[in-house]
Coordinates of C-alpha atoms in Angstrom, one line a residue:
M1 CA -8.2 -29.2 -9.7
H2 CA -5.2 -27.4 -9.9
I3 CA -3.9 -23.4 -8.6
V4 CA -1.1 -22.4 -9.5
D5 CA -0.3 -19.6 -7.6
L6 CA 1.8 -16.6 -10.5
S7 CA 2.3 -13.8 -8.7
M8 CA 5.2 -12.0 -7.7
P9 CA 5.4 -11.6 -4.4
I10 CA 5.1 -8.0 -3.0
A11 CA 8.9 -7.9 -1.2
P12 CA 11.8 -5.6 -1.6
H13 CA 12.9 -5.0 -5.1
F14 CA 15.7 -3.1 -7.1
R15 CA 13.0 -1.6 -9.2
W16 CA 10.4 -0.7 -6.2
P17 CA 10.7 0.8 -3.6
V18 CA 8.0 -0.9 -1.0
E19 CA 8.1 -1.2 2.5
L20 CA 5.4 -3.4 5.0
S21 CA 5.0 -1.1 7.8
I22 CA 3.2 -3.1 11.3
K23 CA 1.0 -1.2 14.1
G24 CA 0.3 -4.5 17.3
D25 CA 2.2 -6.5 19.5
I26 CA -0.5 -8.8 20.5
A27 CA 1.8 -10.7 22.8
A28 CA 2.5 -7.8 24.2
G29 CA -1.3 -6.7 24.5
D30 CA -2.7 -5.0 21.9
Q31 CA -5.8 -6.5 20.1
F32 CA -4.4 -6.3 16.7
R33 CA -1.2 -6.4 14.2
V34 CA -2.7 -3.9 12.3
S35 CA -0.2 -4.4 8.3
K36 CA 0.4 -1.3 6.5
I37 CA 1.8 -1.0 2.6
N38 CA 3.4 1.7 0.6
G39 CA 4.3 0.4 -3.2
P40 CA 3.0 0.8 -6.9
C41 CA 0.3 -0.2 -8.9
H42 CA 3.1 -1.0 -11.5
G43 CA 5.3 -3.4 -9.6
F44 CA 5.0 -7.0 -9.3
S45 CA 2.7 -8.6 -10.3
H46 CA 0.2 -6.2 -11.2
V47 CA -2.0 -5.2 -14.4
D48 CA -2.4 -2.4 -16.8
A49 CA -5.7 -0.2 -17.4
A50 CA -5.7 0.6 -21.0
A51 CA -5.5 4.8 -19.5
H52 CA -1.4 3.5 -18.7
F53 CA -0.9 4.3 -21.8
V54 CA -4.0 6.1 -24.1
A55 CA -4.9 9.3 -22.7
G56 CA -8.1 9.3 -21.7
A57 CA -8.7 5.7 -21.5
P58 CA -10.7 3.7 -18.7
T59 CA -8.8 3.4 -15.5
I60 CA -8.5 0.4 -14.0
E61 CA -12.1 0.8 -11.6
A62 CA -13.9 0.3 -15.5
T63 CA -12.1 -3.2 -16.7
P64 CA -14.7 -5.5 -16.6
L65 CA -13.1 -9.0 -13.7
S66 CA -15.0 -10.6 -17.2
Q67 CA -11.2 -9.1 -19.8
V68 CA -9.1 -10.9 -16.5
V69 CA -10.6 -13.8 -15.3
G70 CA -11.4 -16.9 -18.3
P71 CA -10.3 -19.0 -19.9
C72 CA -7.0 -19.0 -20.6
R73 CA -4.4 -20.1 -23.1
V74 CA -0.6 -21.3 -22.7
L75 CA 2.4 -20.2 -25.4
D76 CA 4.9 -22.0 -24.5
L77 CA 7.9 -20.2 -25.5
S78 CA 10.2 -21.5 -23.6
G79 CA 12.5 -22.5 -26.3
R80 CA 13.2 -18.7 -27.4
P81 CA 16.9 -17.5 -26.4
A82 CA 17.9 -14.5 -24.0
N83 CA 18.2 -11.6 -26.0
Q84 CA 16.9 -12.8 -29.0
P85 CA 13.1 -12.0 -30.1
I86 CA 10.2 -13.0 -30.2
G87 CA 7.9 -13.2 -33.2
P88 CA 4.6 -14.2 -34.6
E89 CA 5.7 -17.2 -36.4
H90 CA 7.4 -18.0 -32.4
L91 CA 3.5 -17.4 -31.2
A92 CA 1.8 -19.1 -34.3
A93 CA 4.1 -22.5 -33.3
A94 CA 3.3 -22.4 -29.8
D95 CA -0.5 -21.5 -30.0
V96 CA -2.8 -24.1 -29.1
G97 CA -4.9 -22.4 -31.5
G98 CA -8.4 -21.3 -29.5
A99 CA -11.9 -18.9 -29.4
E100 CA -12.2 -15.2 -29.5
G101 CA -11.7 -13.3 -26.3
E102 CA -9.2 -15.7 -24.3
I103 CA -6.6 -15.0 -22.7
L104 CA -4.0 -15.2 -23.7
L105 CA -0.3 -16.6 -21.2
L106 CA 3.0 -16.1 -22.9
A107 CA 5.1 -18.2 -21.2
T108 CA 9.5 -18.3 -22.2
Q109 CA 9.6 -19.3 -18.0
W110 CA 11.5 -17.1 -17.8
N111 CA 12.1 -16.4 -13.7
D112 CA 13.6 -20.1 -13.9
R113 CA 16.0 -18.9 -16.8
R114 CA 17.0 -15.8 -14.5
D115 CA 16.0 -14.3 -10.4
Y116 CA 14.1 -11.5 -10.4
H117 CA 16.2 -9.7 -7.6
D118 CA 18.7 -9.2 -10.5
K119 CA 19.9 -7.0 -13.3
S120 CA 19.8 -9.1 -15.5
F121 CA 16.0 -10.6 -15.9
W122 CA 15.5 -7.3 -16.7
T123 CA 18.0 -6.5 -19.6
E124 CA 18.8 -10.4 -20.9
V125 CA 14.8 -11.2 -22.4
P126 CA 13.9 -11.5 -25.3
W127 CA 11.1 -9.1 -26.4
L128 CA 8.5 -9.5 -28.6
T129 CA 8.3 -7.8 -31.7
L130 CA 5.9 -5.2 -33.6
E131 CA 4.6 -7.8 -36.1
A132 CA 4.4 -10.3 -32.7
A133 CA 1.6 -7.4 -31.1
Q134 CA 0.0 -7.2 -33.8
W135 CA -1.0 -11.0 -34.4
L136 CA -1.7 -11.1 -30.9
A137 CA -4.5 -8.5 -31.9
E138 CA -5.6 -10.0 -34.2
R139 CA -6.6 -12.5 -32.2
K140 CA -8.5 -10.5 -31.0
P141 CA -8.4 -11.8 -26.7
S142 CA -9.2 -10.9 -24.0
A143 CA -5.6 -10.0 -22.1
V144 CA -2.7 -10.5 -22.2
A145 CA 0.2 -12.1 -20.0
F146 CA 3.5 -12.6 -20.0
D147 CA 6.1 -13.0 -17.7
F148 CA 9.1 -11.3 -18.6
P149 CA 9.6 -8.1 -19.3
Q150 CA 8.0 -8.0 -22.5
D151 CA 9.1 -4.8 -24.2
Y152 CA 12.4 -4.2 -25.9
P153 CA 12.0 -0.6 -24.2
I154 CA 11.3 -2.0 -19.9
R155 CA 15.4 -2.2 -20.2
L156 CA 16.2 0.3 -20.8
L157 CA 14.0 2.1 -18.1
L158 CA 16.4 1.1 -15.7
E159 CA 19.3 3.7 -17.0
G160 CA 16.5 6.2 -17.2
K161 CA 16.1 5.7 -21.0
E162 CA 13.1 6.8 -23.0
V163 CA 11.4 6.1 -26.5
P164 CA 9.3 7.1 -28.7
K165 CA 6.2 5.6 -27.6
P166 CA 5.6 2.8 -30.3
E167 CA 8.5 1.3 -30.0
H168 CA 6.5 0.1 -26.8
V169 CA 5.2 -2.1 -28.6
T170 CA 2.6 -4.0 -26.5
H171 CA 1.7 -1.2 -24.9
H172 CA 0.7 0.3 -28.5
V173 CA -1.1 -2.3 -30.4
L174 CA -2.4 -4.5 -28.0
L175 CA -3.7 -1.2 -25.4
S176 CA -5.1 1.4 -27.4
H177 CA -7.3 -2.3 -28.4
G178 CA -8.6 -2.2 -25.9
V179 CA -6.7 -5.6 -24.6
T180 CA -5.6 -5.5 -21.3
L181 CA -1.6 -5.8 -20.4
I182 CA -1.0 -9.0 -17.3
E183 CA 2.5 -8.1 -16.4
Y184 CA 5.5 -10.2 -13.9
V185 CA 3.9 -13.9 -13.9
V186 CA 6.0 -15.6 -12.9
N187 CA 6.3 -19.5 -12.0
T188 CA 4.7 -20.3 -15.3
S189 CA 7.4 -23.8 -15.1
K190 CA 4.3 -25.4 -13.1
L191 CA 1.6 -24.9 -15.5
T192 CA 1.0 -28.4 -17.3
A193 CA -1.4 -28.2 -19.4
P194 CA -1.8 -25.5 -22.5
R195 CA -5.6 -24.9 -21.3
N196 CA -6.4 -23.8 -18.1
L197 CA -8.9 -20.7 -16.2
F198 CA -7.0 -18.2 -15.1
S199 CA -7.7 -15.5 -12.5
A200 CA -5.8 -11.7 -12.7
A201 CA -8.3 -9.7 -11.0
P202 CA -6.7 -6.4 -10.1
L203 CA -6.9 -4.0 -6.9
L204 CA -10.3 -1.6 -6.1
I205 CA -8.6 1.1 -6.7
P206 CA -10.3 4.3 -8.7
N207 CA -8.3 6.4 -11.0
A208 CA -5.0 4.0 -11.4
D209 CA -3.7 3.3 -13.8
G210 CA -2.8 -0.8 -12.9
A211 CA -3.6 -2.0 -9.8
P212 CA -1.3 -4.9 -8.0
A213 CA -2.8 -8.7 -8.6
R214 CA -2.8 -11.8 -7.1
I215 CA -3.3 -14.2 -10.7
Y216 CA -3.3 -17.5 -10.0
A217 CA -4.4 -20.6 -12.8
I218 CA -6.8 -23.3 -11.7
E219 CA -6.4 -27.2 -14.4
G220 CA -8.6 -29.9 -14.1
L221 CA -11.4 -27.7 -14.6
P222 CA -13.4 -28.2 -18.2
V223 CA -12.7 -24.2 -19.6

């Protein structure tokens, strides 16, 4: 059994203000050291609930763990160039095949190609087309995980630009079809097999539209 940590650390980042404060010093005689964190629900490695994009849809506490923990197959997209679309033909070529209801992990190994602390990670990334999002929905996965900013408009958010909702194609298509999104996975180059047991259990935050998750894959178990 081999566990691969796929989580982006929650630490200062230019996109997401995050603050860790620490109270207490045991060496100075305090009984406890107590940390407090203040940060976003949609930063770093996290899970999107349908309510993030769909009016009246369930929030994160209503997302069943069975949607984000379970058999996963990896679609190796590491050959896709920067700043180029990912179409259904690329997904089909990378898919090893499997049952409906599995988690699909789209692995470009992007954090090996760009530093996620740098603007280029967000602006030079490949992106999914509408047809690719529709292809994913047709596979009927429980969730789709991405190791790259998967919708083209994400790069525009850095410049304060907004586009119509349907142009956020994975959010528009997948969340509308009840497929959970797992975003900003890292370290996919460390995966050695096309199938694994995958976990992206979000923090249980009632009424939130997303939540951070400690994401990992377990290789070597039957799936």
